[in-house]
C-alpha positions as a Markdown table, in Angstrom:
| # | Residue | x | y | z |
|---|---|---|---|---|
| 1 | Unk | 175.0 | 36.2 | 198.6 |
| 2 | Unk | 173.8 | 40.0 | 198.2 |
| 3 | Unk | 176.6 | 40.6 | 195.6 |
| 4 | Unk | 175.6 | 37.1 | 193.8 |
| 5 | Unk | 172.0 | 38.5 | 193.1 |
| 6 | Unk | 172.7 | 41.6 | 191.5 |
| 7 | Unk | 175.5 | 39.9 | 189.4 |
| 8 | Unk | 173.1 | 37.6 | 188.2 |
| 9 | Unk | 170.9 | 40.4 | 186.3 |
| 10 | Unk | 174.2 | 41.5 | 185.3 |
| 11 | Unk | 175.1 | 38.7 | 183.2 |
| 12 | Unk | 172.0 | 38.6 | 181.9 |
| 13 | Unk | 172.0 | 41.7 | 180.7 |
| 14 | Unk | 175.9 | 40.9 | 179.2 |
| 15 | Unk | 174.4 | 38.8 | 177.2 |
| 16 | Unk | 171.2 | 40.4 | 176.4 |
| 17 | Unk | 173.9 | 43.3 | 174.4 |
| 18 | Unk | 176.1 | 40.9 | 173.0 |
| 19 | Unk | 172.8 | 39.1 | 171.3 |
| 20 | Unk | 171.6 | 42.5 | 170.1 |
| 21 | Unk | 175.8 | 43.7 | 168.8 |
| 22 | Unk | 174.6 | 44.9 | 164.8 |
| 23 | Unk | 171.9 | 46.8 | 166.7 |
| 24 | Unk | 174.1 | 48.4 | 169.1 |
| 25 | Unk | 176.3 | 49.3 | 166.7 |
| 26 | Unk | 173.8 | 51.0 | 164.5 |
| 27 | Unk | 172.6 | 52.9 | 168.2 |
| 28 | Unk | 176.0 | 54.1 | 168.2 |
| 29 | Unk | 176.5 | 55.1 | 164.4 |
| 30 | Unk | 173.1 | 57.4 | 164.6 |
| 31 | Unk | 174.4 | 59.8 | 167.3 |
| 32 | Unk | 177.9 | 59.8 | 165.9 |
| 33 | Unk | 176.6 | 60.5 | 162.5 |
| 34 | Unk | 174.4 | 63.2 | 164.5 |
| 35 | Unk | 177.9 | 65.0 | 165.0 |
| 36 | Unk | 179.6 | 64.6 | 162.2 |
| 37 | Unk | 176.3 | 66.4 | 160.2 |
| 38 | Unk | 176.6 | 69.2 | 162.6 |
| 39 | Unk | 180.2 | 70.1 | 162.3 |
| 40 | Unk | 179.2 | 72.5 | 160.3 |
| 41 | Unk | 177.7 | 74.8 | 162.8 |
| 42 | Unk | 181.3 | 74.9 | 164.6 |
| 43 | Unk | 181.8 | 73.9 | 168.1 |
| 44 | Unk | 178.0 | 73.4 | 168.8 |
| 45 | Unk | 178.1 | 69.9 | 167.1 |
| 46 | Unk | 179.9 | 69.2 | 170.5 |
| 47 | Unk | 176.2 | 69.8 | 172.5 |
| 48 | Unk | 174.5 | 68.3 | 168.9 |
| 49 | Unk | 176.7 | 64.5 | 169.5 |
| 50 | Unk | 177.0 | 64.3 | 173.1 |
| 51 | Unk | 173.4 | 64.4 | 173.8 |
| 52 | Unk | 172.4 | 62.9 | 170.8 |
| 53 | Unk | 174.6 | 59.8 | 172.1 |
| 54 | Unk | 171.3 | 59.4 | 174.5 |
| 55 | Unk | 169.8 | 57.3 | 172.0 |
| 56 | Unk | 172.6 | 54.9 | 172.1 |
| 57 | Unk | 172.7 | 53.9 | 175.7 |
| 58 | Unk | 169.1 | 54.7 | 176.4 |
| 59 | Unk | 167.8 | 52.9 | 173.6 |
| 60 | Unk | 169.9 | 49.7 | 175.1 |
| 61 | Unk | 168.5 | 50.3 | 178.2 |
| 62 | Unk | 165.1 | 50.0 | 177.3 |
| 63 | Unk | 165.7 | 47.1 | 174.7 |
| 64 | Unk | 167.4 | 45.1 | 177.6 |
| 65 | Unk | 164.3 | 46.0 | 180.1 |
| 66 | Unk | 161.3 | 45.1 | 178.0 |
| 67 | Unk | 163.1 | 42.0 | 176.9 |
| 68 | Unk | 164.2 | 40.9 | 180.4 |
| 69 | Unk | 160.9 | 41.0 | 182.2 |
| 70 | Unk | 159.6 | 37.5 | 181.6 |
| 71 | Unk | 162.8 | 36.3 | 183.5 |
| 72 | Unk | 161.9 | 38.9 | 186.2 |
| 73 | Unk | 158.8 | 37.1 | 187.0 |
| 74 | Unk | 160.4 | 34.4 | 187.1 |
| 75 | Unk | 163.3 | 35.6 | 189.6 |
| 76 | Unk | 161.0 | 37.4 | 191.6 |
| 77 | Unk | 159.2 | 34.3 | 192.5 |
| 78 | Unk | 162.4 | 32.9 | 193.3 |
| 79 | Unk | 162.7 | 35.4 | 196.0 |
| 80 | Unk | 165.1 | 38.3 | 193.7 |
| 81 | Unk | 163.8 | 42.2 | 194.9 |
| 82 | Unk | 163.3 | 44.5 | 192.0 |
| 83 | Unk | 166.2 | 46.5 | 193.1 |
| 84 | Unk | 168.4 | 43.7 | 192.7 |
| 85 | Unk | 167.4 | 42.9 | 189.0 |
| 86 | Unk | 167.5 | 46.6 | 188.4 |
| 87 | Unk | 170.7 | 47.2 | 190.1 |
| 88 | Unk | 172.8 | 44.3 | 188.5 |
| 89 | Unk | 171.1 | 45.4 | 184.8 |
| 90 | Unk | 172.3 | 49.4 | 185.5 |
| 91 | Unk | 175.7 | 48.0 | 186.7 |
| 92 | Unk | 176.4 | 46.2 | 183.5 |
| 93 | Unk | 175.0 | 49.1 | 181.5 |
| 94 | Unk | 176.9 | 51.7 | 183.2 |
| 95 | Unk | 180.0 | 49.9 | 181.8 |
| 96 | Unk | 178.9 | 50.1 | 178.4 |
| 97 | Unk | 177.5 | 53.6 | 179.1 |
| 98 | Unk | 181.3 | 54.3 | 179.8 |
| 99 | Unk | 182.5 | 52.4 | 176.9 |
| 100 | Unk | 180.4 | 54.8 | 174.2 |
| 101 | Unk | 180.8 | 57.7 | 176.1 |
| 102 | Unk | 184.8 | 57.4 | 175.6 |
| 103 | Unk | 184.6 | 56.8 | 172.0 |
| 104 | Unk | 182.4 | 59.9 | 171.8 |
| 105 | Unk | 184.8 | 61.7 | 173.8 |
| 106 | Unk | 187.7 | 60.9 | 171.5 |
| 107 | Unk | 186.0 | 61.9 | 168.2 |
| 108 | Unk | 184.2 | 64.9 | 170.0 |
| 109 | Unk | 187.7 | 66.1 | 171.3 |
| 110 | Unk | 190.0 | 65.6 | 168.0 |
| 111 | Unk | 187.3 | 66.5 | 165.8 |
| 112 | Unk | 186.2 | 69.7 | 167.1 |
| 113 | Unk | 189.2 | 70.6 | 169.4 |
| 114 | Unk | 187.3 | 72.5 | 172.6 |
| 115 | Unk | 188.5 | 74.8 | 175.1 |
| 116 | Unk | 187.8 | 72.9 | 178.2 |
| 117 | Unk | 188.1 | 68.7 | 176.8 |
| 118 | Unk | 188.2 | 67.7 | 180.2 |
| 119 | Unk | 184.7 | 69.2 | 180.7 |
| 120 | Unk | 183.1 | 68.0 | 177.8 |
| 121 | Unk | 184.3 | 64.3 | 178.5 |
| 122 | Unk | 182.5 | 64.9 | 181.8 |
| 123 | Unk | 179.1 | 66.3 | 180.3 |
| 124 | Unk | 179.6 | 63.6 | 177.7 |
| 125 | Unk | 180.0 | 61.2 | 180.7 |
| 126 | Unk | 176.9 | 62.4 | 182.6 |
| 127 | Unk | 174.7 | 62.0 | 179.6 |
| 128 | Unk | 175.8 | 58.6 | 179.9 |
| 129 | Unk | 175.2 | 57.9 | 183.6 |
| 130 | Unk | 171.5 | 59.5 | 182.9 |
| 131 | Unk | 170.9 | 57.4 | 180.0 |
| 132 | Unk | 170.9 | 54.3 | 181.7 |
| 133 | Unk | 168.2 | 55.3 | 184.8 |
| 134 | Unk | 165.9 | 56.7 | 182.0 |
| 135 | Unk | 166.2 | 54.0 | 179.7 |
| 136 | Unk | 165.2 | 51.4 | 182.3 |
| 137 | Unk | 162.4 | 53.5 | 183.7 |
| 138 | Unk | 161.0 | 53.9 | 180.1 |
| 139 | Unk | 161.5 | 50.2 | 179.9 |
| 140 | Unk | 159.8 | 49.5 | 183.0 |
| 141 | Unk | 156.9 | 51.8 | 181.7 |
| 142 | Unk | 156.3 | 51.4 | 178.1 |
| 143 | Unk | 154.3 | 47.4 | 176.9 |
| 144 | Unk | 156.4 | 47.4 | 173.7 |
| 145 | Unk | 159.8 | 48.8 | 171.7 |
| 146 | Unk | 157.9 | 51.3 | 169.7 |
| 147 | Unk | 156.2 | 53.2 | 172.8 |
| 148 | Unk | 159.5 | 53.5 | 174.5 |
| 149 | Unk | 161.8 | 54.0 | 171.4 |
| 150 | Unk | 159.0 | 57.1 | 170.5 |
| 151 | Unk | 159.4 | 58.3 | 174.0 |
| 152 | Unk | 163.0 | 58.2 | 173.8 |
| 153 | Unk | 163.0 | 60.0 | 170.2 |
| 154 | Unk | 160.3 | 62.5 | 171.8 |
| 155 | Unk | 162.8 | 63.7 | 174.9 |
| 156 | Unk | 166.0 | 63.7 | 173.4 |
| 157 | Unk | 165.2 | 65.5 | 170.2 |
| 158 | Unk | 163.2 | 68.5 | 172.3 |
| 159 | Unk | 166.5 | 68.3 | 174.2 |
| 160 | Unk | 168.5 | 68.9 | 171.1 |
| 161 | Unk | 166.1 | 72.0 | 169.7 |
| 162 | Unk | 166.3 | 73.8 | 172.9 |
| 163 | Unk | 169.6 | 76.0 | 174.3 |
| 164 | Unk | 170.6 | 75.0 | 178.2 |
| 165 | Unk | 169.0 | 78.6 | 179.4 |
| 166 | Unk | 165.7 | 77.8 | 178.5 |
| 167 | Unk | 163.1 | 77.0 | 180.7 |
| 168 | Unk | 161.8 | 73.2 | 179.3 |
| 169 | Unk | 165.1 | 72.2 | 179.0 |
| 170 | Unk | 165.9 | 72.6 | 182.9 |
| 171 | Unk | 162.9 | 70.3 | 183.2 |
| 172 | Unk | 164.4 | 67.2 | 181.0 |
| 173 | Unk | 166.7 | 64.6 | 182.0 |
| 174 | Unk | 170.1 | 65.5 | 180.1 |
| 175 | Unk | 169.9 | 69.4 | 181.1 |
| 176 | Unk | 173.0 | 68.7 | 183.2 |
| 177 | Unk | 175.3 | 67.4 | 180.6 |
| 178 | Unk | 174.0 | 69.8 | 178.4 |
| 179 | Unk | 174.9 | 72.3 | 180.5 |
| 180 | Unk | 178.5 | 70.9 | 180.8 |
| 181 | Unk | 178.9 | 70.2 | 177.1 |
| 182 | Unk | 178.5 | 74.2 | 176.6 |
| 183 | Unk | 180.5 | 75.2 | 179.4 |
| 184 | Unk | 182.9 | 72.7 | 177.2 |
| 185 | Unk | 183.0 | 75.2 | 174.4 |
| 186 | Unk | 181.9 | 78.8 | 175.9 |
| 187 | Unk | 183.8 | 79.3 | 179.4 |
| 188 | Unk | 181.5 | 81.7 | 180.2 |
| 189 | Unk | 178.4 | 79.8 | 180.5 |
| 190 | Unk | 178.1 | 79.4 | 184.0 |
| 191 | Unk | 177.5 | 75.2 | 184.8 |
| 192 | Unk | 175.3 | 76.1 | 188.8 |
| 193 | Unk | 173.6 | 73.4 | 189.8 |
| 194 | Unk | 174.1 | 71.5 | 186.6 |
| 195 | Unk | 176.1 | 68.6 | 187.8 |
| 196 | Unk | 174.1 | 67.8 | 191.4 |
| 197 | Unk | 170.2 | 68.6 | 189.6 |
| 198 | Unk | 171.3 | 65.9 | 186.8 |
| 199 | Unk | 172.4 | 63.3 | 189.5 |
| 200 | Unk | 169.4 | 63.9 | 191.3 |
| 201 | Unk | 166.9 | 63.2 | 187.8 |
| 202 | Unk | 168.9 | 60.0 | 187.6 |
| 203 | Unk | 168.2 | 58.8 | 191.3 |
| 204 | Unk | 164.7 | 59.6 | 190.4 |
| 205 | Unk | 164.4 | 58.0 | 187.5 |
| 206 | Unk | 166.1 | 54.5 | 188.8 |
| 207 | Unk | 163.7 | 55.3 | 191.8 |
| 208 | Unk | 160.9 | 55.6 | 189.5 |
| 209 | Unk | 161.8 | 52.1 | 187.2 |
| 210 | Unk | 162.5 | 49.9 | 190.8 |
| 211 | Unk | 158.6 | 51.1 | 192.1 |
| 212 | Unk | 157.2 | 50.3 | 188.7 |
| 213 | Unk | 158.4 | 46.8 | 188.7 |
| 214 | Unk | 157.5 | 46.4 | 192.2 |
| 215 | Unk | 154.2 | 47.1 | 190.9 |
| 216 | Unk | 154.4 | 44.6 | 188.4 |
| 217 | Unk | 156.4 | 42.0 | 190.3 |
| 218 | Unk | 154.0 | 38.7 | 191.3 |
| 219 | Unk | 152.6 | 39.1 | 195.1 |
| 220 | Unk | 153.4 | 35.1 | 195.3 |
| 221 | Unk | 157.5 | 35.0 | 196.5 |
| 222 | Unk | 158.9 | 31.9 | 197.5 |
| 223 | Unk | 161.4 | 32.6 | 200.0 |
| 224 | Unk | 165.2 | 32.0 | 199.0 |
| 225 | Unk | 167.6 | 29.3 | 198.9 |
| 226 | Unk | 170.3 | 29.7 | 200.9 |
């Protein structure tokens, strides 16, 4: 029955992305064209695609949460937890996180031929799994599109100005996978507490969306079916 609720969310949110496929695909083209405009600065366009590539799952994510939350009311009066609409929506998402993130891979890989591919599928990857928490919290957050597609543009593009040693970039989301993308193409660039600091942001984050739509969830529940 547990299992049942969060897969509901998740077809939901399946069809939510197959509704919105032209606009996906132009979520995708943007980062991707992101790269191919960099290649000129050598191996950095590497860094330059893979965390540009936020705006492609993120923006999904917060497409598919401001859209969704009339049917959360309704849900949640039907006796469905936040965490269970939030859960089945980051399940679905995390797939298609994976799906971009190995196309970006690919082209990343072939096109600019790194040291260490293996590492910057995985800070490619990470970017991915962190897009998908901070997409829904900005969903959660933000009343319409524009607020959260500016705060999207706002974090990721100070992301992309800044190098992985500096100080504000420690403090954003993707400063993991950024990390890991350098390490990707300069083995000497130590990766620390990349990885586990990154994984942390992302529990927060998905943290962060399930209390804000707890907030926002109606106090009336009717108990269950079962």
């Amino acid at each position: 029955m547990r299992l049942r609720r969060i897969l509901v969310p998740a077809e939901m949110t399946g069809r939510e992305l197959a509704r919105r496929g032209f606009a996906l695909g132009l979520l995708t083209a943007l980062p991707l064209a992101f790269y191919g405009a960099s290649t000129h600065s050598g191996s950095n366009a590497v860094i330059t695609g893979g965390i540009a590539m936020a705006f492609s799952i993120a923006g999904a994510s917060i497409f598919v949460a401001l859209t969704a939350r009339p049917v959360d009311q309704r849900l949640a009066l039907a006796g469905y937890r936040p965490y269970e609409l939030l859960l089945g929506r980051l399940l679905l998402l995390e797939v298609f996180g994976v799906a971009v993130s190995g196309i970006f891979s690919v082209v990343m890989v072939f096109g600019t031929g790194p040291p260490h591919p293996w590492l910057l599928a995985a800070g490619v990857g990470l970017v991915a799994f962190t897009s998908v928490p901070f997409g829904l919290a900005v969903g959660s957050l933000t009343p319409n599109e524009l607020e959260g597609v500016l705060i999207l543009i706002g974090v990721v593009g100070v992301q992309l100005t800044l190098q992985s040693t500096q100080t504000l970039a420690q403090v954003l989301p993707f400063w993991g996978a950024q990390r890991l993308l350098q390490h990707s193409i300069e083995g000497s660039v130590p990766i620390g507490a990349a990885v586990p600091v990154n994984v942390a942001y992302a529990a927060a984050l998905f943290l962060a969306a399930t209390y804000i739509m707890h907030r926002r969830a109606p106090s009336a529940v009717i108990p269950p079916v079962r």
